[in-house]
Amino acid sequence: MKNLGRMGIRYLHKLNAANVPKDLLERGQNRVMEASLTFIRERAKLKGELLRALGGAVASASLLGVPLGHNSSFLQGPAFAPPRIREAIWCGSTNSTTEEGKELNDPRVLTDVGDVPVQEIRDCGVDDDRLMGIISESVKLVMEEDPLRPLVLGGDHSISFPVVRAVSEKLGGPMDILHLDAHPDIYHAFEGNKYSHASSFARIMEGGYARRLLQVGIRSITKEGREQGKRFGVEQYEMRTFSRDRHILENLKLGEGVKGVYISVDVDSLDPAFAPGVSHIEPGGLSFRDVLNILHNLQGNVIAADVVEFNPQRDTVDGMTAMVAAKLVRELTAKISK
């Protein structure tokens, strides 16, 4: 995957070495980016028109895949996650009803607008600044088609920055963010990469896209992680005090006075006993029921969410973690759809 992710860059360098005019390359890149946005735009328009014709939906979760893995500092398998999550959602081993009784087969509850073609865009030599812009624009295209609300399938955690940015800009203000993760992902620029999956929430807080950021499940945090948390006023709930904090976390009330609530779930927030198929295995995490209790009991208008860092290349126990990620998507769907 790492070599595959660099193919486009190497190819671009070869073209530059061959004295191919820069404006020719840029025009080609722009066509690919516009085609990518056109695909998402038309898919979202079709789903939005369908839901408006059906009526009865105030908000409907819409899946948007962002198969990006190159900003991971360790393994890059999360790029392969979106199709595996979709497969698990509809595999037939369980019914299509969420625990709160919402029916996923009803398009007023859940639709799907496809994937941002990340690798195809990168193969053209498009850099991360522009790629992050394409991801943000794709999210905005979904939100333009009322009542669609983006439920994003990662991908590594670097995708949360352009997604949150887009949602905040589209709504015209900051949100409250609930972030479940083993790590705070708030390094200034991990290993020199400002878009690292370990730096996404630093970019979010710098951009002013969150009024409150609550990080839950933390159990791998450095001195910089704590200092950055204090700098940005982040509410960090570490696993070492979870038994003490449980009552607070299972009775959260968020989003009042701002544009709503965004939820970001890194699958490694769960203990590896429940979700071994992740890049960064960190023992001592949340149980799956802990996570569901937090989500189910949350009071607030959830307007968008993401599920990230599932790594199918490490999901060696009969697709167990794919089913875990799919269940998270199902329950987040119920939280978003109205």
mmCIF file of C-alpha atoms in Angstrom:
data_model
loop_
_atom_site.group_PDB
_atom_site.id
_atom_site.type_symbol
_atom_site.label_atom_id
_atom_site.label_comp_id
_atom_site.label_asym_id
_atom_site.label_seq_id
_atom_site.Cartn_x
_atom_site.Cartn_y
_atom_site.Cartn_z
ATOM 1 C CA MET A 1 0.000 0.000 0.000
ATOM 2 C CA LYS A 2 2.843 2.359 0.824
ATOM 3 C CA ASN A 3 4.453 1.794 -2.581
ATOM 4 C CA LEU A 4 1.072 2.069 -4.297
ATOM 5 C CA GLY A 5 0.444 5.381 -2.589
ATOM 6 C CA ARG A 6 3.688 6.787 -3.979
ATOM 7 C CA MET A 7 3.133 5.698 -7.592
ATOM 8 C CA GLY A 8 1.427 8.917 -8.580
ATOM 9 C CA ILE A 9 4.154 11.084 -7.063
ATOM 10 C CA ARG A 10 6.912 9.105 -8.808
ATOM 11 C CA TYR A 11 5.025 9.311 -12.098
ATOM 12 C CA LEU A 12 4.657 13.064 -11.720
ATOM 13 C CA HIS A 13 8.386 13.419 -11.100
ATOM 14 C CA LYS A 14 9.097 11.442 -14.261
ATOM 15 C CA LEU A 15 6.835 13.743 -16.254
ATOM 16 C CA ASN A 16 8.541 16.791 -14.794
ATOM 17 C CA ALA A 17 11.924 15.315 -15.665
ATOM 18 C CA ALA A 18 10.677 14.844 -19.234
ATOM 19 C CA ASN A 19 9.919 18.579 -19.398
ATOM 20 C CA VAL A 20 6.166 18.119 -19.693
ATOM 21 C CA PRO A 21 4.624 21.610 -19.365
ATOM 22 C CA LYS A 22 3.418 22.315 -15.844
ATOM 23 C CA ASP A 23 0.159 23.849 -17.023
ATOM 24 C CA LEU A 24 -0.657 20.673 -18.968
ATOM 25 C CA LEU A 25 -0.268 18.597 -15.791
ATOM 26 C CA GLU A 26 -2.322 21.053 -13.767
ATOM 27 C CA ARG A 27 -5.153 21.022 -16.300
ATOM 28 C CA GLY A 28 -5.243 17.249 -16.182
ATOM 29 C CA GLN A 29 -5.246 17.223 -12.392
ATOM 30 C CA ASN A 30 -8.053 19.753 -12.325
ATOM 31 C CA ARG A 31 -10.146 17.604 -14.666
ATOM 32 C CA VAL A 32 -9.679 14.560 -12.432
ATOM 33 C CA MET A 33 -10.595 16.537 -9.313
ATOM 34 C CA GLU A 34 -13.669 18.015 -10.959
ATOM 35 C CA ALA A 35 -14.750 14.577 -12.198
ATOM 36 C CA SER A 36 -14.397 13.261 -8.651
ATOM 37 C CA LEU A 37 -16.590 16.040 -7.298
ATOM 38 C CA THR A 38 -19.111 15.563 -10.096
ATOM 39 C CA PHE A 39 -19.525 11.913 -9.122
ATOM 40 C CA ILE A 40 -20.260 12.781 -5.481
ATOM 41 C CA ARG A 41 -22.443 15.738 -6.472
ATOM 42 C CA GLU A 42 -24.668 13.682 -8.766
ATOM 43 C CA ARG A 43 -24.940 10.754 -6.373
ATOM 44 C CA ALA A 44 -25.887 13.092 -3.523
ATOM 45 C CA LYS A 45 -28.366 14.950 -5.721
ATOM 46 C CA LEU A 46 -30.056 11.693 -6.718
ATOM 47 C CA LYS A 47 -30.344 10.524 -3.091
ATOM 48 C CA GLY A 48 -31.527 13.921 -1.909
ATOM 49 C CA GLU A 49 -34.221 14.109 -4.583
ATOM 50 C CA LEU A 50 -35.417 10.622 -3.658
ATOM 51 C CA LEU A 51 -35.728 11.484 0.025
ATOM 52 C CA ARG A 52 -37.481 14.772 -0.614
ATOM 53 C CA ALA A 53 -39.953 12.942 -2.843
ATOM 54 C CA LEU A 54 -40.590 10.306 -0.172
ATOM 55 C CA GLY A 55 -40.942 12.930 2.579
ATOM 56 C CA GLY A 56 -40.919 12.345 6.311
ATOM 57 C CA ALA A 57 -37.172 12.723 6.924
ATOM 58 C CA VAL A 58 -35.712 15.676 8.787
ATOM 59 C CA ALA A 59 -32.184 14.209 8.663
ATOM 60 C CA SER A 60 -30.868 11.076 6.976
ATOM 61 C CA ALA A 61 -27.407 9.580 7.400
ATOM 62 C CA SER A 62 -25.543 9.243 4.113
ATOM 63 C CA LEU A 63 -22.392 7.135 3.840
ATOM 64 C CA LEU A 64 -19.365 8.760 2.218
ATOM 65 C CA GLY A 65 -16.202 6.684 1.962
ATOM 66 C CA VAL A 66 -12.767 8.283 2.189
ATOM 67 C CA PRO A 67 -10.282 5.447 1.553
ATOM 68 C CA LEU A 68 -7.154 7.273 2.665
ATOM 69 C CA GLY A 69 -4.281 5.601 4.497
ATOM 70 C CA HIS A 70 -1.074 7.377 3.550
ATOM 71 C CA ASN A 71 -1.143 9.755 6.520
ATOM 72 C CA SER A 72 -0.876 6.871 8.961
ATOM 73 C CA SER A 73 2.400 6.748 10.879
ATOM 74 C CA PHE A 74 2.487 2.941 11.043
ATOM 75 C CA LEU A 75 0.273 0.757 8.834
ATOM 76 C CA GLN A 76 -1.769 2.041 5.896
ATOM 77 C CA GLY A 77 -4.450 -0.635 5.697
ATOM 78 C CA PRO A 78 -7.296 1.713 6.746
ATOM 79 C CA ALA A 79 -7.393 2.822 3.098
ATOM 80 C CA PHE A 80 -9.097 -0.498 2.349
ATOM 81 C CA ALA A 81 -11.771 -0.143 5.046
ATOM 82 C CA PRO A 82 -14.827 1.499 3.408
ATOM 83 C CA PRO A 83 -15.852 -1.443 1.175
ATOM 84 C CA ARG A 84 -15.252 -3.932 4.005
ATOM 85 C CA ILE A 85 -17.502 -1.902 6.332
ATOM 86 C CA ARG A 86 -20.245 -1.724 3.718
ATOM 87 C CA GLU A 87 -19.964 -5.460 3.112
ATOM 88 C CA ALA A 88 -20.355 -6.118 6.837
ATOM 89 C CA ILE A 89 -23.357 -3.788 7.143
ATOM 90 C CA TRP A 90 -25.275 -5.726 4.500
ATOM 91 C CA CYS A 91 -23.765 -9.221 4.913
ATOM 92 C CA GLY A 92 -27.019 -10.787 6.121
ATOM 93 C CA SER A 93 -25.646 -12.284 9.330
ATOM 94 C CA THR A 94 -27.821 -9.898 11.331
ATOM 95 C CA ASN A 95 -30.990 -7.972 10.658
ATOM 96 C CA SER A 96 -31.085 -4.403 9.372
ATOM 97 C CA THR A 97 -32.637 -2.831 12.478
ATOM 98 C CA THR A 98 -30.601 -0.720 14.898
ATOM 99 C CA GLU A 99 -30.838 -1.234 18.650
ATOM 100 C CA GLU A 100 -33.084 1.827 18.875
ATOM 101 C CA GLY A 101 -35.439 0.328 16.273
ATOM 102 C CA LYS A 102 -34.543 2.245 13.122
ATOM 103 C CA GLU A 103 -34.643 0.302 9.854
ATOM 104 C CA LEU A 104 -31.521 0.674 7.714
ATOM 105 C CA ASN A 105 -33.335 -0.546 4.606
ATOM 106 C CA ASP A 106 -35.414 2.623 4.714
ATOM 107 C CA PRO A 107 -33.616 5.258 2.568
ATOM 108 C CA ARG A 108 -35.015 7.926 4.878
ATOM 109 C CA VAL A 109 -32.682 6.447 7.502
ATOM 110 C CA LEU A 110 -29.571 5.546 5.476
ATOM 111 C CA THR A 111 -28.284 6.255 1.969
ATOM 112 C CA ASP A 112 -24.852 5.936 0.334
ATOM 113 C CA VAL A 113 -23.152 8.375 -2.054
ATOM 114 C CA GLY A 114 -20.015 6.308 -2.694
ATOM 115 C CA ASP A 115 -16.322 7.013 -2.161
ATOM 116 C CA VAL A 116 -14.019 9.929 -2.788
ATOM 117 C CA PRO A 117 -11.513 8.370 -5.257
ATOM 118 C CA VAL A 118 -8.483 9.182 -3.132
ATOM 119 C CA GLN A 119 -5.945 6.936 -4.831
ATOM 120 C CA GLU A 120 -6.972 8.000 -8.319
ATOM 121 C CA ILE A 121 -6.559 11.638 -7.321
ATOM 122 C CA ARG A 122 -3.143 10.995 -5.759
ATOM 123 C CA ASP A 123 -2.033 9.023 -8.828
ATOM 124 C CA CYS A 124 -2.274 12.312 -10.733
ATOM 125 C CA GLY A 125 0.238 13.921 -8.392
ATOM 126 C CA VAL A 126 -2.308 15.965 -6.431
ATOM 127 C CA ASP A 127 -0.792 17.034 -3.104
ATOM 128 C CA ASP A 128 -2.431 16.752 0.314
ATOM 129 C CA ASP A 129 -3.435 20.414 0.500
ATOM 130 C CA ARG A 130 -5.640 19.972 -2.552
ATOM 131 C CA LEU A 131 -6.716 16.446 -1.597
ATOM 132 C CA MET A 132 -7.973 17.676 1.766
ATOM 133 C CA GLY A 133 -9.865 20.369 -0.115
ATOM 134 C CA ILE A 134 -11.527 17.731 -2.322
ATOM 135 C CA ILE A 135 -12.605 15.784 0.775
ATOM 136 C CA SER A 136 -14.068 18.938 2.325
ATOM 137 C CA GLU A 137 -15.899 19.854 -0.870
ATOM 138 C CA SER A 138 -17.302 16.320 -1.142
ATOM 139 C CA VAL A 139 -18.741 16.589 2.360
ATOM 140 C CA LYS A 140 -20.296 19.955 1.527
ATOM 141 C CA LEU A 141 -21.894 18.477 -1.601
ATOM 142 C CA VAL A 142 -23.605 15.865 0.568
ATOM 143 C CA MET A 143 -24.831 18.521 2.998
ATOM 144 C CA GLU A 144 -26.234 20.659 0.186
ATOM 145 C CA GLU A 145 -28.809 17.939 -0.521
ATOM 146 C CA ASP A 146 -31.188 18.237 2.403
ATOM 147 C CA PRO A 147 -31.929 16.072 4.419
ATOM 148 C CA LEU A 148 -28.614 14.208 3.862
ATOM 149 C CA ARG A 149 -26.099 14.236 6.720
ATOM 150 C CA PRO A 150 -22.565 12.840 6.211
ATOM 151 C CA LEU A 151 -21.536 9.633 7.963
ATOM 152 C CA VAL A 152 -17.972 9.199 6.780
ATOM 153 C CA LEU A 153 -16.124 5.882 6.495
ATOM 154 C CA GLY A 154 -12.347 6.119 6.867
ATOM 155 C CA GLY A 155 -9.614 5.771 6.200
ATOM 156 C CA ASP A 156 -7.100 6.892 8.765
ATOM 157 C CA HIS A 157 -7.901 9.629 11.257
ATOM 158 C CA SER A 158 -6.410 12.390 9.124
ATOM 159 C CA ILE A 159 -9.757 12.532 7.287
ATOM 160 C CA SER A 160 -11.529 13.981 10.322
ATOM 161 C CA PHE A 161 -9.915 17.378 9.806
ATOM 162 C CA PRO A 162 -11.289 18.082 6.310
ATOM 163 C CA VAL A 163 -14.645 16.531 7.217
ATOM 164 C CA VAL A 164 -15.087 18.593 10.402
ATOM 165 C CA ARG A 165 -13.884 21.713 8.588
ATOM 166 C CA ALA A 166 -16.489 21.197 5.881
ATOM 167 C CA VAL A 167 -19.347 20.572 8.309
ATOM 168 C CA SER A 168 -18.449 23.600 10.415
ATOM 169 C CA GLU A 169 -18.053 25.890 7.402
ATOM 170 C CA LYS A 170 -21.289 24.669 5.865
ATOM 171 C CA LEU A 171 -23.217 25.255 9.087
ATOM 172 C CA GLY A 172 -21.528 28.581 9.742
ATOM 173 C CA GLY A 173 -19.997 27.970 13.159
ATOM 174 C CA PRO A 174 -18.284 25.607 15.594
ATOM 175 C CA MET A 175 -19.652 22.356 16.977
ATOM 176 C CA ASP A 176 -19.168 20.225 20.038
ATOM 177 C CA ILE A 177 -17.087 17.156 19.161
ATOM 178 C CA LEU A 178 -17.147 13.784 20.889
ATOM 179 C CA HIS A 179 -13.953 11.926 19.980
ATOM 180 C CA LEU A 180 -13.510 8.270 21.005
ATOM 181 C CA ASP A 181 -9.912 7.091 20.632
ATOM 182 C CA ALA A 182 -6.974 5.429 22.341
ATOM 183 C CA HIS A 183 -4.883 8.460 21.316
ATOM 184 C CA PRO A 184 -5.597 12.211 21.419
ATOM 185 C CA ASP A 185 -4.331 12.779 17.823
ATOM 186 C CA ILE A 186 -3.362 16.316 18.734
ATOM 187 C CA TYR A 187 0.371 16.478 17.957
ATOM 188 C CA HIS A 188 1.261 19.745 16.274
ATOM 189 C CA ALA A 189 2.761 17.924 13.260
ATOM 190 C CA PHE A 190 3.628 14.301 13.952
ATOM 191 C CA GLU A 191 6.869 13.299 12.200
ATOM 192 C CA GLY A 192 6.745 16.632 10.385
ATOM 193 C CA ASN A 193 3.392 15.908 8.716
ATOM 194 C CA LYS A 194 0.729 18.515 9.465
ATOM 195 C CA TYR A 195 -1.894 16.167 8.025
ATOM 196 C CA SER A 196 -0.772 13.125 10.023
ATOM 197 C CA HIS A 197 -3.525 10.998 11.515
ATOM 198 C CA ALA A 198 -1.899 11.879 14.842
ATOM 199 C CA SER A 199 -2.401 15.630 14.247
ATOM 200 C CA SER A 200 -5.969 15.908 12.949
ATOM 201 C CA PHE A 201 -7.436 17.429 16.115
ATOM 202 C CA ALA A 202 -4.688 20.029 16.338
ATOM 203 C CA ARG A 203 -5.818 21.267 12.908
ATOM 204 C CA ILE A 204 -9.465 21.168 14.005
ATOM 205 C CA MET A 205 -8.827 23.186 17.146
ATOM 206 C CA GLU A 206 -6.571 25.682 15.349
ATOM 207 C CA GLY A 207 -9.344 26.255 12.828
ATOM 208 C CA GLY A 208 -11.878 27.073 15.522
ATOM 209 C CA TYR A 209 -14.230 24.331 14.318
ATOM 210 C CA ALA A 210 -14.957 23.012 17.826
ATOM 211 C CA ARG A 211 -16.280 24.823 20.873
ATOM 212 C CA ARG A 212 -15.799 21.751 23.050
ATOM 213 C CA LEU A 213 -13.702 18.695 22.270
ATOM 214 C CA LEU A 214 -14.228 15.688 24.514
ATOM 215 C CA GLN A 215 -11.721 12.860 24.062
ATOM 216 C CA VAL A 216 -12.766 9.527 25.558
ATOM 217 C CA GLY A 217 -10.875 6.243 25.803
ATOM 218 C CA ILE A 218 -7.410 7.808 25.928
ATOM 219 C CA ARG A 219 -4.683 5.456 27.140
ATOM 220 C CA SER A 220 -1.670 6.281 24.960
ATOM 221 C CA ILE A 221 -0.780 9.918 25.478
ATOM 222 C CA THR A 222 2.550 11.732 25.587
ATOM 223 C CA LYS A 223 3.653 14.902 27.294
ATOM 224 C CA GLU A 224 2.938 16.824 24.080
ATOM 225 C CA GLY A 225 -0.538 15.306 23.918
ATOM 226 C CA ARG A 226 -1.347 16.605 27.389
ATOM 227 C CA GLU A 227 0.230 20.008 26.731
ATOM 228 C CA GLN A 228 -1.692 20.392 23.476
ATOM 229 C CA GLY A 229 -4.862 19.364 25.287
ATOM 230 C CA LYS A 230 -4.351 22.106 27.844
ATOM 231 C CA ARG A 231 -3.461 24.621 25.144
ATOM 232 C CA PHE A 232 -6.746 24.030 23.320
ATOM 233 C CA GLY A 233 -8.912 23.437 26.398
ATOM 234 C CA VAL A 234 -9.644 19.823 25.471
ATOM 235 C CA GLU A 235 -11.565 17.653 27.935
ATOM 236 C CA GLN A 236 -9.470 14.482 27.994
ATOM 237 C CA TYR A 237 -10.953 11.416 29.715
ATOM 238 C CA GLU A 238 -8.301 8.748 30.179
ATOM 239 C CA MET A 239 -9.060 5.068 30.645
ATOM 240 C CA ARG A 240 -7.168 4.979 33.933
ATOM 241 C CA THR A 241 -10.016 7.038 35.441
ATOM 242 C CA PHE A 242 -12.892 5.611 33.385
ATOM 243 C CA SER A 243 -14.616 3.935 36.312
ATOM 244 C CA ARG A 244 -14.738 7.299 38.065
ATOM 245 C CA ASP A 245 -15.818 9.167 34.908
ATOM 246 C CA ARG A 246 -18.352 6.636 33.639
ATOM 247 C CA HIS A 247 -21.408 8.409 35.042
ATOM 248 C CA ILE A 248 -20.403 11.679 33.339
ATOM 249 C CA LEU A 249 -19.649 10.039 29.996
ATOM 250 C CA GLU A 250 -22.842 8.014 29.927
ATOM 251 C CA ASN A 251 -24.929 11.148 30.527
ATOM 252 C CA LEU A 252 -23.439 13.706 28.145
ATOM 253 C CA LYS A 253 -25.431 16.683 26.934
ATOM 254 C CA LEU A 254 -23.722 18.486 24.055
ATOM 255 C CA GLY A 255 -24.411 20.962 21.295
ATOM 256 C CA GLU A 256 -26.468 23.584 23.091
ATOM 257 C CA GLY A 257 -25.641 27.059 21.820
ATOM 258 C CA VAL A 258 -23.620 25.792 18.839
ATOM 259 C CA LYS A 259 -24.416 24.210 15.483
ATOM 260 C CA GLY A 260 -24.704 20.669 16.820
ATOM 261 C CA VAL A 261 -22.614 17.625 17.686
ATOM 262 C CA TYR A 262 -19.989 15.787 15.641
ATOM 263 C CA ILE A 263 -18.894 12.284 16.649
ATOM 264 C CA SER A 264 -15.572 10.754 15.615
ATOM 265 C CA VAL A 265 -15.013 7.100 16.511
ATOM 266 C CA ASP A 266 -11.564 5.596 16.108
ATOM 267 C CA VAL A 267 -12.041 1.831 16.247
ATOM 268 C CA ASP A 268 -8.936 1.534 18.451
ATOM 269 C CA SER A 269 -10.862 3.284 21.228
ATOM 270 C CA LEU A 270 -12.163 -0.221 21.838
ATOM 271 C CA ASP A 271 -10.098 -2.760 23.700
ATOM 272 C CA PRO A 272 -8.397 -5.104 21.195
ATOM 273 C CA ALA A 273 -10.409 -7.983 22.681
ATOM 274 C CA PHE A 274 -13.390 -6.418 20.890
ATOM 275 C CA ALA A 275 -11.637 -4.964 17.838
ATOM 276 C CA PRO A 276 -8.260 -6.526 16.997
ATOM 277 C CA GLY A 277 -8.283 -5.304 13.383
ATOM 278 C CA VAL A 278 -6.638 -1.922 13.923
ATOM 279 C CA SER A 279 -3.198 -0.541 13.120
ATOM 280 C CA HIS A 280 -2.381 0.534 16.668
ATOM 281 C CA ILE A 281 -3.329 -2.196 19.138
ATOM 282 C CA GLU A 282 -3.595 -0.620 22.582
ATOM 283 C CA PRO A 283 -4.834 -2.846 25.455
ATOM 284 C CA GLY A 284 -6.977 -1.494 28.265
ATOM 285 C CA GLY A 285 -9.688 0.138 26.185
ATOM 286 C CA LEU A 286 -13.440 0.544 26.167
ATOM 287 C CA SER A 287 -15.808 -2.379 25.829
ATOM 288 C CA PHE A 288 -18.227 -2.264 22.925
ATOM 289 C CA ARG A 289 -21.131 -1.788 25.340
ATOM 290 C CA ASP A 290 -19.252 1.106 26.986
ATOM 291 C CA VAL A 291 -19.164 2.832 23.604
ATOM 292 C CA LEU A 292 -22.813 2.131 22.864
ATOM 293 C CA ASN A 293 -23.882 3.394 26.289
ATOM 294 C CA ILE A 294 -22.032 6.661 25.635
ATOM 295 C CA LEU A 295 -23.577 7.027 22.168
ATOM 296 C CA HIS A 296 -27.105 5.930 23.056
ATOM 297 C CA ASN A 297 -27.332 8.182 26.116
ATOM 298 C CA LEU A 298 -25.824 11.247 24.468
ATOM 299 C CA GLN A 299 -28.271 14.148 24.352
ATOM 300 C CA GLY A 300 -27.698 16.477 21.430
ATOM 301 C CA ASN A 301 -28.321 17.058 17.744
ATOM 302 C CA VAL A 302 -25.782 14.824 15.999
ATOM 303 C CA ILE A 303 -25.239 16.335 12.573
ATOM 304 C CA ALA A 304 -22.334 14.264 11.226
ATOM 305 C CA ALA A 305 -19.906 11.535 12.239
ATOM 306 C CA ASP A 306 -17.003 9.386 11.124
ATOM 307 C CA VAL A 307 -15.709 5.886 11.845
ATOM 308 C CA VAL A 308 -11.981 5.564 11.219
ATOM 309 C CA GLU A 309 -8.835 3.451 11.612
ATOM 310 C CA PHE A 310 -10.335 0.020 10.954
ATOM 311 C CA ASN A 311 -7.538 -1.931 9.240
ATOM 312 C CA PRO A 312 -8.858 -4.915 7.225
ATOM 313 C CA GLN A 313 -5.310 -6.212 6.770
ATOM 314 C CA ARG A 314 -5.197 -7.006 10.504
ATOM 315 C CA ASP A 315 -8.773 -8.261 10.752
ATOM 316 C CA THR A 316 -7.777 -11.921 10.869
ATOM 317 C CA VAL A 317 -10.513 -13.235 13.188
ATOM 318 C CA ASP A 318 -13.342 -14.021 10.740
ATOM 319 C CA GLY A 319 -14.001 -10.381 9.886
ATOM 320 C CA MET A 320 -14.792 -9.614 13.514
ATOM 321 C CA THR A 321 -13.598 -6.001 13.467
ATOM 322 C CA ALA A 322 -15.439 -5.300 10.216
ATOM 323 C CA MET A 323 -18.633 -6.300 12.004
ATOM 324 C CA VAL A 324 -17.700 -4.075 14.948
ATOM 325 C CA ALA A 325 -17.121 -1.104 12.623
ATOM 326 C CA ALA A 326 -20.390 -1.879 10.830
ATOM 327 C CA LYS A 327 -22.282 -1.939 14.132
ATOM 328 C CA LEU A 328 -20.794 1.448 15.041
ATOM 329 C CA VAL A 329 -22.008 2.805 11.701
ATOM 330 C CA ARG A 330 -25.466 1.346 12.260
ATOM 331 C CA GLU A 331 -25.840 2.916 15.699
ATOM 332 C CA LEU A 332 -24.451 6.264 14.529
ATOM 333 C CA THR A 333 -26.981 6.146 11.701
ATOM 334 C CA ALA A 334 -29.737 5.868 14.286
ATOM 335 C CA LYS A 335 -28.272 8.832 16.156
ATOM 336 C CA ILE A 336 -28.153 11.062 13.053
ATOM 337 C CA SER A 337 -31.411 10.131 11.311
ATOM 338 C CA LYS A 338 -34.651 11.810 12.321
#
